[in-house]
């Protein structure tokens, strides 16, 4: 690897820009910009990226709007100090209204796909069944969805990862094995991956098949226009039709408005800003919402963490970040019963790790000195399936900026407690010397018995238990029944003739798995339907990457 | 720690009133302005200096250069946040630098320049577990900004046995 110079890595974005792609950085505008297109797509993440490629290949003139900047492999230096402010919403510190849950979402071209950890799961069958039963989504059977997942798996090179897991993941497997808890390998959307471990800071080798290096370059090569540093403010609604999209230009820092605007006039508008931002745009636009559903039922997969200290080196910063998972605690109970949780290992880097570890001063410094011997497991909670699990609500501040109000229910806290118990038991079974459940009133425990006793008696409250989220879903729920959803099963917004929503915000519940492949597969289907509607011709099929 | 925590809880109600009054006073003194970037003025710098010393105790060398470095990285972290969040942090420092709030809400008797480390540690510990969510979230903001900023810096990586990303690509 040492003989490979950076110059050998081709940056497809730089190549495309040199070839004359139409990319406008709104930060540089000296006048207001007006642009016309067949379709305006708001957001360039999983939903916007897939939609852009399909509609462009269908022969439509597409404009993509992105709030973040266009960054590419030449910028991805695997340093958290640069990655979080440049590539994440609110510098990686977006919080729920009560500031108790930290939310990781991308804000860059490619959206969260540029900074996710490559974990690829089809939508679980149980989730699709729940949607069919409760949201009337009868077309969303595993059989009907399979060709769409297969198409996107091929397009994005979702593969079985043959390289052995790193120690951080392997400890999850070994601990679970010894407790007879089944685990399996996570598939990844990578091609020629170097196994570096820095997916969360933007892939420096373009191995990750994110939207940034796949669908968006394809759309731009096909004539689409990309406008960066443009924050979609309002859809201008005239009766039941949108006749313009108004955006604010942001400066290069992404923090302040320049005062210039971008206005797009299109025949059709696709909202793909992701959960939180998509419902917020529609709320600011006063989109029809007769049943008060917009922004409600926003889900997070609330996630809790347990750290284990091992005698051997773990080096959780090195190697593919997520390669092992267990759905045992999803599969062994009813989907609408006690909260189920999925177990995975998170990558460990200094900023993410040090801010996650509770406490300060001497005790914190002592944990940090063991950074390379520390392993971590996370449990993500499946929210939105029981009557009690209603998710959060997107609200608009006075300045129109969204904030998510999310309350952890008692049932969710019960899941948190069970998950912390499970993770500690697995870590001790794997040989941990000390286990730290991430909770402000916990400490390091050196035996399973002492950890168990503590976890069972800790108070479970916001800000005391560290809860994070990397998967925001819902807020624009999908159902053909207008009492249950604001978009139809085809993605069309109820009550507007020329607006669709294509992103994770349309999910009526959480997914119960890392959501990227769910968004790819479902929006590929929606975008193909939209392409056929707009062109009157069969939609193009996406193939494998070149 | 126990004693100061108890005495802190005893002033809890008074503290809450002080907080409300101080916050109101602070807002009243400030004319409504558009959102600005966070700025660390003299008294706030003294507060942050004291807090950095307690938050990073055990990790940070006892030199003024190291403290300056920690403060600089905290400010870099703040500079990347939305302006509305920067204003919240500005308000937090506005509050901490009001004498009564420092004394009764943070429980730090001396001026920040003279604050004893054990008093600052007790202050952080009490906000960390405080029954007012607002103070808890203020603790978390300080925790994440100061500690995250410190470990974002390559010069701190050797101490935690982190080799950093491969040189060829970084």
XYZ file of C-alpha atoms in Angstrom:
716
model
C 0.000 0.000 0.000
C 2.931 2.304 0.661
C 3.845 2.308 -3.014
C 0.441 3.724 -3.966
C 0.545 7.441 -4.380
C -2.530 9.612 -4.064
C -2.169 10.494 -7.709
C -3.259 7.010 -8.710
C -6.720 7.511 -7.249
C -8.959 8.966 -9.899
C -11.364 11.539 -8.501
C -14.470 11.190 -10.696
C -15.787 14.562 -9.563
C -12.651 16.412 -10.652
C -12.647 14.540 -13.949
C -16.289 15.430 -14.540
C -15.832 19.086 -13.655
C -12.920 19.248 -16.101
C -15.163 17.671 -18.735
C -17.692 20.468 -18.325
C -20.385 19.182 -15.966
C -22.979 21.806 -15.128
C -22.273 22.546 -11.483
C -23.119 25.890 -9.896
C -21.854 26.827 -6.432
C -24.552 29.187 -5.164
C -22.047 30.654 -2.681
C -20.377 32.378 -5.619
C -23.533 33.931 -7.098
C -23.389 37.683 -7.585
C -26.962 37.831 -8.869
C -30.110 35.866 -8.184
C -30.307 32.756 -10.315
C -33.384 31.558 -12.201
C -33.336 28.184 -13.810
C -35.857 25.969 -15.628
C -35.994 22.208 -15.810
C -38.307 19.268 -16.314
C -37.688 18.063 -12.765
C -36.165 19.755 -9.721
C -34.772 17.318 -7.160
C -34.194 18.731 -3.699
C -31.394 16.824 -2.008
C -28.617 14.616 -3.385
C -28.602 11.746 -0.888
C -29.833 8.195 -1.375
C -33.271 9.235 -2.656
C -32.208 12.244 -4.708
C -29.217 10.490 -6.243
C -31.155 7.457 -7.444
C -33.985 9.632 -8.741
C -31.556 11.906 -10.601
C -29.918 9.059 -12.477
C -33.175 7.372 -13.474
C -34.879 10.570 -14.615
C -31.816 11.772 -16.524
C -31.455 8.440 -18.310
C -35.154 8.711 -19.146
C -34.295 11.843 -21.090
C -35.603 14.432 -18.638
C -33.826 17.684 -17.862
C -32.977 17.507 -14.179
C -31.742 20.090 -11.681
C -30.355 18.899 -8.339
C -30.362 21.224 -5.317
C -27.926 20.567 -2.462
C -27.522 22.518 0.779
C -23.987 21.264 1.329
C -20.821 21.615 -0.709
C -19.387 19.456 -3.481
C -16.526 17.601 -1.806
C -14.748 14.621 -3.304
C -11.921 12.180 -2.691
C -9.261 14.860 -3.040
C -10.844 16.534 0.032
C -11.340 13.363 2.103
C -8.332 13.303 4.444
C -9.727 10.971 7.132
C -9.632 13.698 9.758
C -12.649 14.268 11.944
C -11.768 17.939 12.489
C -12.444 18.559 8.801
C -15.016 15.893 8.040
C -17.701 16.845 10.558
C -18.010 20.553 9.741
C -17.637 19.946 6.003
C -19.817 16.898 5.469
C -22.411 16.682 8.266
C -25.565 18.548 9.213
C -24.728 21.006 11.980
C -21.134 19.788 12.138
C -22.234 16.342 13.303
C -23.894 17.912 16.335
C -27.528 18.143 15.219
C -29.608 17.532 18.330
C -33.175 16.773 19.226
C -35.108 19.684 20.756
C -34.224 18.596 24.303
C -30.590 18.193 23.168
C -30.588 14.668 24.547
C -30.080 12.789 21.266
C -27.265 13.554 18.832
C -28.201 13.022 15.180
C -25.691 12.217 12.446
C -26.891 13.206 8.964
C -24.904 14.141 5.888
C -24.868 17.616 4.372
C -22.789 17.340 1.237
C -23.240 16.125 -2.314
C -24.257 12.501 -1.877
C -25.908 13.283 1.457
C -25.521 10.655 4.147
C -24.344 8.109 1.562
C -21.061 10.027 1.345
C -20.403 9.548 5.050
C -22.246 6.353 6.006
C -20.547 3.136 7.044
C -21.631 1.119 3.941
C -23.946 -1.320 5.776
C -26.426 -2.703 3.258
C -29.615 -4.529 4.244
C -32.804 -5.065 2.291
C -35.907 -3.844 4.125
C -36.736 -6.613 6.618
C -39.714 -8.758 5.650
C -41.370 -8.047 9.000
C -41.214 -4.316 8.327
C -42.771 -4.670 4.879
C -45.503 -6.938 6.308
C -46.266 -4.339 8.964
C -46.587 -1.657 6.270
C -48.928 -3.845 4.212
C -51.092 -4.568 7.224
C -51.221 -1.124 8.828
C -50.556 1.381 6.026
C -52.308 -0.294 3.105
C -49.033 -0.583 1.175
C -50.135 -3.787 -0.526
C -47.590 -3.461 -3.332
C -44.718 -3.503 -0.854
C -44.246 -7.253 -0.596
C -40.750 -8.743 -0.406
C -41.420 -10.327 -3.821
C -42.480 -7.046 -5.420
C -39.519 -5.215 -3.916
C -36.888 -7.880 -4.679
C -36.153 -6.783 -8.285
C -35.672 -3.179 -7.144
C -33.277 -4.166 -4.382
C -31.476 -6.465 -6.831
C -31.151 -3.657 -9.370
C -29.692 -1.256 -6.810
C -27.412 -3.922 -5.338
C -25.990 -4.437 -8.782
C -25.781 -0.703 -9.491
C -23.994 0.040 -6.205
C -21.952 -3.146 -6.015
C -23.482 -4.410 -2.779
C -21.303 -7.418 -2.059
C -20.581 -10.063 0.507
C -17.472 -8.729 2.249
C -14.862 -11.473 2.085
C -12.134 -9.771 4.115
C -12.057 -10.986 7.742
C -13.757 -8.588 10.159
C -11.575 -6.268 12.203
C -11.149 -7.102 15.887
C -13.834 -4.585 16.872
C -16.427 -6.530 14.847
C -14.951 -9.948 15.498
C -15.293 -9.453 19.265
C -19.029 -8.925 18.736
C -19.109 -12.202 16.842
C -16.966 -14.150 19.300
C -18.858 -12.893 22.340
C -22.215 -13.611 20.742
C -21.040 -17.047 19.565
C -20.117 -18.081 23.066
C -23.604 -17.060 24.262
C -25.181 -18.852 21.294
C -26.543 -15.579 19.938
C -26.512 -15.837 16.149
C -24.617 -13.216 14.135
C -24.141 -12.736 10.406
C -21.979 -10.764 8.006
C -23.006 -7.323 6.772
C -22.994 -6.741 3.033
C -21.275 -3.559 1.844
C -21.591 -1.247 -1.185
C -17.908 -1.074 -2.033
C -15.704 -1.775 -5.026
C -11.967 -2.234 -4.549
C -12.170 -1.242 -0.867
C -8.791 -0.758 0.872
C -10.242 -1.763 4.272
C -9.060 1.527 5.788
C -11.942 2.207 8.185
C -12.697 5.851 7.406
C -16.032 5.566 5.563
C -17.545 8.098 7.970
C -15.206 10.858 6.797
C -15.790 10.392 3.073
C -14.124 7.533 1.194
C -10.607 8.661 0.194
C -10.289 5.949 -2.464
C -13.766 6.168 -4.052
C -14.337 2.530 -3.185
C -17.607 3.218 -1.423
C -20.312 3.258 -4.056
C -22.084 6.269 -2.606
C -24.303 8.575 -4.656
C -21.283 10.880 -4.952
C -19.398 8.481 -7.225
C -22.259 6.595 -8.926
C -25.673 8.035 -9.709
C -24.766 11.708 -9.439
C -21.805 11.538 -11.855
C -24.069 9.547 -14.192
C -26.775 12.215 -14.023
C -24.283 15.046 -14.496
C -22.660 13.264 -17.421
C -26.159 12.950 -18.868
C -26.694 16.699 -18.741
C -28.224 17.275 -15.305
C -27.376 20.478 -13.422
C -26.178 20.490 -9.806
C -26.534 23.570 -7.598
C -24.636 23.410 -4.309
C -24.800 25.670 -1.234
C -28.503 26.209 -1.958
C -30.971 25.712 0.890
C -34.462 24.915 -0.407
C -36.741 27.322 1.426
C -40.242 27.026 -0.023
C -42.222 25.397 -2.768
C -44.510 28.073 -4.178
C -47.924 26.464 -4.126
C -50.695 27.776 -6.339
C -53.909 25.866 -5.542
C -52.901 22.222 -6.114
C -49.765 22.871 -8.143
C -46.248 24.008 -7.345
C -45.025 26.634 -9.777
C -41.594 27.351 -8.348
C -38.980 26.427 -5.785
C -37.316 29.216 -3.855
C -33.839 28.591 -2.378
C -31.445 30.687 -0.319
C -27.798 30.751 -1.336
C -25.414 29.905 1.508
C -21.877 31.216 1.827
C -18.869 28.911 1.508
C -18.958 28.133 5.243
C -22.527 26.918 4.875
C -23.526 28.934 7.947
C -24.910 32.201 6.625
C -27.172 33.252 3.787
C -25.533 35.407 1.142
C -28.788 37.213 0.390
C -28.891 35.805 -3.140
C -31.633 33.426 -4.176
C -32.049 30.533 -6.563
C -35.451 29.972 -8.121
C -36.250 26.838 -10.061
C -39.262 26.458 -12.319
C -39.937 22.832 -13.138
C -42.750 20.637 -14.349
C -42.273 18.326 -11.393
C -40.577 18.614 -7.990
C -39.054 15.706 -6.076
C -38.398 16.327 -2.393
C -35.399 14.236 -1.260
C -34.007 16.250 1.622
C -34.198 13.342 4.035
C -36.226 13.030 7.211
C -36.303 16.315 9.184
C -35.483 18.501 6.151
C -38.115 17.146 3.731
C -41.093 17.548 6.069
C -39.686 20.939 7.112
C -39.634 22.164 3.496
C -43.220 21.006 2.995
C -44.285 22.600 6.293
C -42.678 25.937 5.390
C -44.420 25.702 2.019
C -47.775 25.104 3.743
C -48.312 21.951 1.706
C -51.759 20.432 2.218
C -51.862 18.380 5.384
C -55.536 17.965 6.302
C -54.853 15.207 8.831
C -51.902 16.843 10.557
C -49.430 14.121 9.617
C -46.533 16.171 8.234
C -43.427 15.993 10.400
C -45.070 13.578 12.830
C -43.915 9.994 13.281
C -40.257 10.805 12.721
C -38.115 7.884 13.790
C -34.501 7.642 14.866
C -33.495 4.080 15.632
C -32.414 5.459 19.041
C -28.993 3.934 19.596
C -27.106 3.147 22.786
C -23.520 2.058 23.219
C -21.410 -0.165 25.419
C -17.611 0.035 25.479
C -15.432 -2.872 26.549
C -11.789 -2.816 27.512
C -9.695 -5.758 26.327
C -6.192 -7.003 27.102
C -5.352 -7.228 23.414
C -5.293 -4.392 20.911
C -8.643 -3.792 19.236
C -7.778 -0.788 17.034
C -11.411 -0.016 16.249
C -10.339 2.773 13.912
C -8.814 0.340 11.402
C -10.625 -1.850 8.906
C -14.129 -1.897 7.432
C -16.262 -0.273 10.128
C -19.321 -2.543 10.190
C -19.091 -6.165 9.081
C -20.920 -8.194 11.756
C -24.458 -7.816 13.092
C -27.036 -9.699 15.095
C -30.796 -9.501 14.614
C -31.405 -11.985 17.416
C -33.123 -9.360 19.574
C -35.239 -8.242 16.601
C -36.303 -11.716 15.582
C -37.074 -13.256 18.950
C -40.013 -11.032 19.797
C -43.103 -9.636 18.116
C -42.392 -6.623 15.919
C -45.083 -4.639 17.771
C -44.164 -6.045 21.180
C -41.295 -5.016 23.462
C -38.768 -2.879 21.545
C -36.430 -4.989 19.421
C -32.844 -3.989 18.771
C -30.139 -4.699 16.243
C -26.540 -5.163 17.364
C -23.593 -3.830 15.398
C -20.125 -2.443 16.080
C -19.345 1.241 15.394
C -15.968 2.471 14.122
C -13.899 4.216 16.802
C -12.119 7.459 16.021
C -10.777 9.975 18.541
C -13.497 12.649 18.379
C -16.485 10.326 18.084
C -15.068 8.060 20.782
C -13.957 10.736 23.240
C -17.236 12.630 23.058
C -19.236 9.424 23.431
C -17.390 8.242 26.538
C -19.063 9.640 29.653
C -17.394 11.712 32.324
C -14.423 14.055 32.275
C -11.085 14.741 33.918
C -8.935 11.908 35.266
C -11.415 9.070 34.691
C -12.029 10.131 31.105
C -8.311 10.562 30.419
C -7.695 7.061 31.780
C -10.281 5.571 29.403
C -8.756 7.497 26.513
C -5.305 6.052 27.189
C -6.900 2.641 26.500
C -8.416 3.853 23.216
C -6.685 1.199 21.103
C -7.745 -1.569 23.499
C -11.389 -0.533 23.553
C -14.184 -2.231 21.648
C -17.691 -0.898 21.231
C -21.067 -2.408 20.438
C -24.142 -0.405 19.557
C -27.795 -1.370 19.741
C -30.247 0.407 17.483
C -33.860 0.361 18.626
C -36.643 -0.425 16.180
C -39.107 2.439 16.734
C -42.546 3.047 15.255
C -44.151 -0.380 15.405
C -46.147 -0.405 18.632
C -48.979 1.974 19.495
C -46.796 3.616 22.108
C -43.853 4.174 19.761
C -45.083 7.267 17.929
C -41.696 8.800 17.114
C -40.899 12.509 17.174
C -42.299 15.653 15.585
C -40.485 18.077 13.305
C -41.142 21.659 14.369
C -40.114 24.920 12.718
C -38.299 27.597 14.661
C -39.203 31.238 14.089
C -36.587 31.439 11.334
C -38.045 28.380 9.585
C -35.207 26.065 10.587
C -36.349 22.594 11.690
C -35.864 20.937 15.042
C -36.994 17.447 15.995
C -38.908 16.980 19.235
C -38.435 13.308 20.163
C -39.487 11.769 23.457
C -38.186 8.380 24.514
C -41.148 6.298 25.690
C -41.001 4.010 28.712
C -41.077 1.038 26.343
C -38.042 2.485 24.552
C -36.143 2.901 27.829
C -36.996 -0.700 28.633
C -35.375 -1.655 25.336
C -32.349 0.488 26.209
C -31.895 -1.341 29.486
C -32.192 -4.780 27.870
C -29.764 -3.718 25.129
C -27.163 -2.471 27.625
C -27.457 -5.798 29.459
C -27.043 -7.773 26.241
C -24.033 -5.775 25.081
C -22.240 -6.012 28.438
C -22.851 -9.761 28.590
C -21.481 -10.214 25.060
C -18.402 -8.119 25.854
C -17.626 -10.108 29.002
C -18.202 -13.334 27.057
C -15.664 -12.080 24.508
C -13.123 -11.548 27.285
C -13.560 -7.895 28.255
C -11.683 -6.860 31.415
C -13.956 -3.880 32.000
C -17.278 -2.846 30.476
C -18.555 0.729 30.355
C -22.278 1.081 29.595
C -22.469 4.630 28.227
C -24.482 6.301 30.939
C -23.558 9.298 33.093
C -24.142 7.379 36.310
C -22.380 4.201 35.254
C -18.721 3.434 35.717
C -16.459 0.651 34.493
C -17.530 -2.816 35.704
C -15.079 -5.672 35.917
C -17.557 -8.560 36.178
C -20.774 -9.415 34.377
C -22.542 -9.693 37.745
C -21.599 -6.170 38.828
C -22.457 -4.746 35.401
C -25.816 -6.545 35.426
C -26.707 -5.238 38.840
C -25.780 -1.686 37.886
C -27.574 -1.695 34.535
C -30.734 -3.010 36.149
C -30.794 -0.187 38.687
C -29.558 2.812 36.663
C -32.138 5.550 36.034
C -33.080 5.743 32.347
C -33.652 9.373 31.461
C -32.712 11.776 28.658
C -29.159 13.173 28.935
C -28.205 10.576 31.548
C -28.172 7.704 29.072
C -26.199 8.543 25.956
C -28.547 8.115 22.988
C -27.510 8.833 19.417
C -29.020 8.376 15.977
C -27.585 7.949 12.510
C -30.873 6.918 10.871
C -33.613 9.527 10.661
C -36.763 8.248 8.974
C -40.396 9.242 8.564
C -42.237 12.547 8.814
C -43.812 12.303 5.323
C -45.494 8.933 5.773
C -46.510 6.882 2.757
C -50.007 5.432 2.444
C -52.731 5.525 -0.172
C -55.100 6.257 2.720
C -54.894 10.033 3.215
C -55.700 9.603 6.892
C -52.460 7.664 7.306
C -50.048 9.220 4.836
C -49.114 12.441 3.033
C -47.664 10.636 0.017
C -49.178 7.781 -1.968
C -47.587 4.383 -2.519
C -46.158 5.863 -5.739
C -44.463 8.698 -3.845
C -46.864 11.401 -5.119
C -47.777 14.027 -2.526
C -51.491 13.871 -1.722
C -53.194 17.091 -2.793
C -50.418 18.397 -5.062
C -50.303 17.466 -8.746
C -46.573 17.820 -9.366
C -44.717 16.978 -6.148
C -43.220 13.658 -5.051
C -41.210 12.675 -1.996
C -38.373 10.201 -2.579
C -36.325 9.584 0.557
C -36.381 7.942 3.981
C -38.984 10.426 5.197
C -41.751 8.399 3.503
C -41.219 5.343 5.685
C -44.285 4.921 7.928
C -42.124 3.315 10.621
C -38.413 2.928 11.135
C -36.798 0.212 9.010
C -35.242 -1.905 11.735
C -31.967 -2.014 9.803
C -29.486 0.513 8.426
C -31.756 2.235 5.912
C -29.622 3.040 2.872
C -30.605 0.041 0.747
C -34.270 0.502 1.690
C -34.080 4.062 0.362
C -32.231 2.989 -2.798
C -34.657 0.188 -3.634
C -37.881 2.003 -2.810
C -36.914 5.278 -4.488
C -35.668 3.387 -7.581
C -39.175 2.023 -7.878
C -40.804 5.404 -7.267
C -38.455 7.208 -9.674
C -39.065 4.591 -12.377
C -42.809 5.077 -12.008
C -42.357 8.830 -12.163
C -40.151 8.555 -15.281
C -42.849 6.499 -17.016
C -45.532 8.977 -16.014
C -43.553 11.986 -17.227
C -42.227 10.481 -20.483
C -44.865 7.904 -21.402
C -42.063 5.419 -22.015
C -40.643 2.486 -20.030
C -38.130 3.619 -17.399
C -34.435 2.837 -17.912
C -32.934 0.031 -15.841
C -29.790 0.812 -13.912
C -26.823 -1.465 -14.510
C -23.612 -2.338 -12.735
C -20.962 0.371 -12.323
C -18.456 0.690 -15.140
C -17.583 15.910 46.113
C -20.505 14.673 48.202
C -20.530 17.757 50.385
C -20.433 20.197 47.543
C -23.082 18.267 45.665
C -25.393 18.411 48.680
C -24.787 22.082 49.204
C -25.380 22.624 45.535
C -28.718 20.837 45.665
C -29.706 22.942 48.646
C -29.358 26.089 46.590
C -31.180 24.412 43.705
C -34.370 26.427 43.993
C -32.528 29.659 44.620
C -30.316 28.749 41.742
C -33.298 28.275 39.466
C -34.597 31.711 40.362
C -31.166 33.178 39.860
C -30.942 31.460 36.510
C -34.247 32.870 35.372
C -33.386 36.329 36.659
C -29.871 36.271 35.304
C -31.023 34.979 31.939
C -33.684 37.652 31.755
C -31.245 40.335 32.824
C -28.694 39.096 30.364
C -31.192 39.159 27.520
C -32.500 42.568 28.576
C -29.007 44.032 28.515
C -28.383 42.674 25.070
C -30.219 44.435 22.285
C -31.824 42.037 19.832
C -29.287 41.488 17.093
C -29.071 39.195 14.094
C -27.271 35.923 14.760
C -23.555 36.456 15.080
C -20.603 34.144 15.308
C -19.473 33.139 18.781
C -16.862 35.435 20.274
C -14.877 34.721 23.419
C -14.430 37.922 25.400
C -12.043 38.394 28.324
C -14.183 37.135 31.209
C -15.566 34.234 29.140
C -11.999 33.258 28.253
C -11.156 33.058 31.951
C -14.195 30.837 32.501
C -13.281 28.583 29.597
C -9.685 28.395 30.815
C -10.873 27.158 34.203
C -13.336 24.697 32.651
C -10.774 23.337 30.183
C -8.377 22.645 33.057
C -10.999 20.570 34.887
C -12.551 18.871 31.851
C -9.197 17.735 30.453
C -7.480 17.139 33.793
C -5.302 14.081 33.374
C -5.048 14.542 29.625
C -3.712 18.064 29.234
C -0.159 19.089 30.175
C -0.086 21.779 32.875
C 1.225 24.494 30.594
C -0.396 27.678 29.394
C 0.489 26.690 25.834
C -1.550 23.491 26.189
C -4.475 25.443 27.630
C -4.300 27.909 24.762
C -4.274 24.987 22.353
C -7.346 23.447 23.997
C -9.189 26.770 23.904
C -8.278 27.281 20.244
C -9.651 23.843 19.321
C -12.827 24.442 21.320
C -13.333 27.653 19.371
C -12.707 25.839 16.083
C -15.432 23.364 17.009
C -17.862 26.140 17.881
C -17.077 27.955 14.628
C -18.484 25.048 12.609
C -21.859 25.057 14.367
C -25.000 26.770 13.069
C -25.195 30.399 14.183
C -28.260 29.673 16.325
C -26.227 27.093 18.252
C -23.283 29.495 18.492
C -25.660 31.987 20.083
C -26.763 29.424 22.659
C -23.130 28.875 23.594
C -22.615 32.633 23.729
C -25.573 32.866 26.117
C -24.125 30.074 28.253
C -20.877 31.986 28.657
C -22.843 35.163 29.236
C -24.525 33.395 32.115
C -21.382 31.789 33.517
C -19.632 35.146 33.639
C -22.373 36.765 35.694
C -21.126 36.654 39.283
C -24.367 35.414 40.928
C -24.854 32.673 38.346
C -21.256 31.526 38.753
C -21.632 31.508 42.516
C -25.084 29.985 42.950
C -25.742 28.097 39.755
C -22.251 26.744 39.150
C -21.276 26.798 42.834
C -17.885 28.333 42.084
C -17.202 30.905 44.839
C -14.120 32.592 43.370
C -13.787 34.616 40.195
C -12.983 32.392 37.227
C -9.392 33.651 37.228
C -8.982 32.367 40.795
C -11.346 29.370 40.610
C -10.000 26.239 42.289
C -9.917 23.137 40.173
C -11.876 21.113 42.726
C -14.641 23.718 42.645
C -14.790 23.583 38.861
C -14.824 19.781 38.934
C -17.702 19.884 41.428
C -19.536 22.356 39.184
C -19.178 20.136 36.119
C -20.182 17.041 38.063
C -23.294 18.716 39.457
C -24.436 20.025 36.050
C -23.699 16.606 34.547
C -26.336 15.017 36.773
C -28.525 18.061 37.338
C -32.282 17.697 37.402
C -32.629 20.706 35.101
C -32.185 19.425 31.572
C -30.903 22.841 30.493
C -27.887 22.609 32.791
C -27.292 18.988 31.841
C -27.252 19.920 28.168
C -24.885 22.809 28.916
C -22.534 20.295 30.547
C -22.768 18.032 27.497
C -22.043 20.937 25.163
C -18.908 21.824 27.150
C -17.929 18.146 27.334
C -18.244 17.533 23.619
C -16.720 20.823 22.477
C -13.711 20.747 24.793
C -12.969 17.030 24.759
C -13.830 16.598 21.062
C -11.661 19.582 20.163
C -8.749 18.234 22.163
C -8.753 14.794 20.571
C -9.353 16.212 17.089
C -5.794 17.518 17.272
C -3.155 15.216 15.832
C -0.704 16.191 18.578
C -2.876 14.386 21.161
C -3.036 11.096 19.265
C 0.245 9.584 20.452
C -0.989 9.741 24.057
C -3.958 7.527 23.167
C -2.005 5.192 20.888
C -3.850 6.295 17.782
C -1.565 6.153 14.746
C -3.815 8.404 12.629
C -4.845 7.793 9.028
C -2.343 6.420 6.557
C 0.047 9.165 5.553
C -0.139 8.484 1.819
C -3.752 9.609 1.617
C -4.042 12.127 4.407
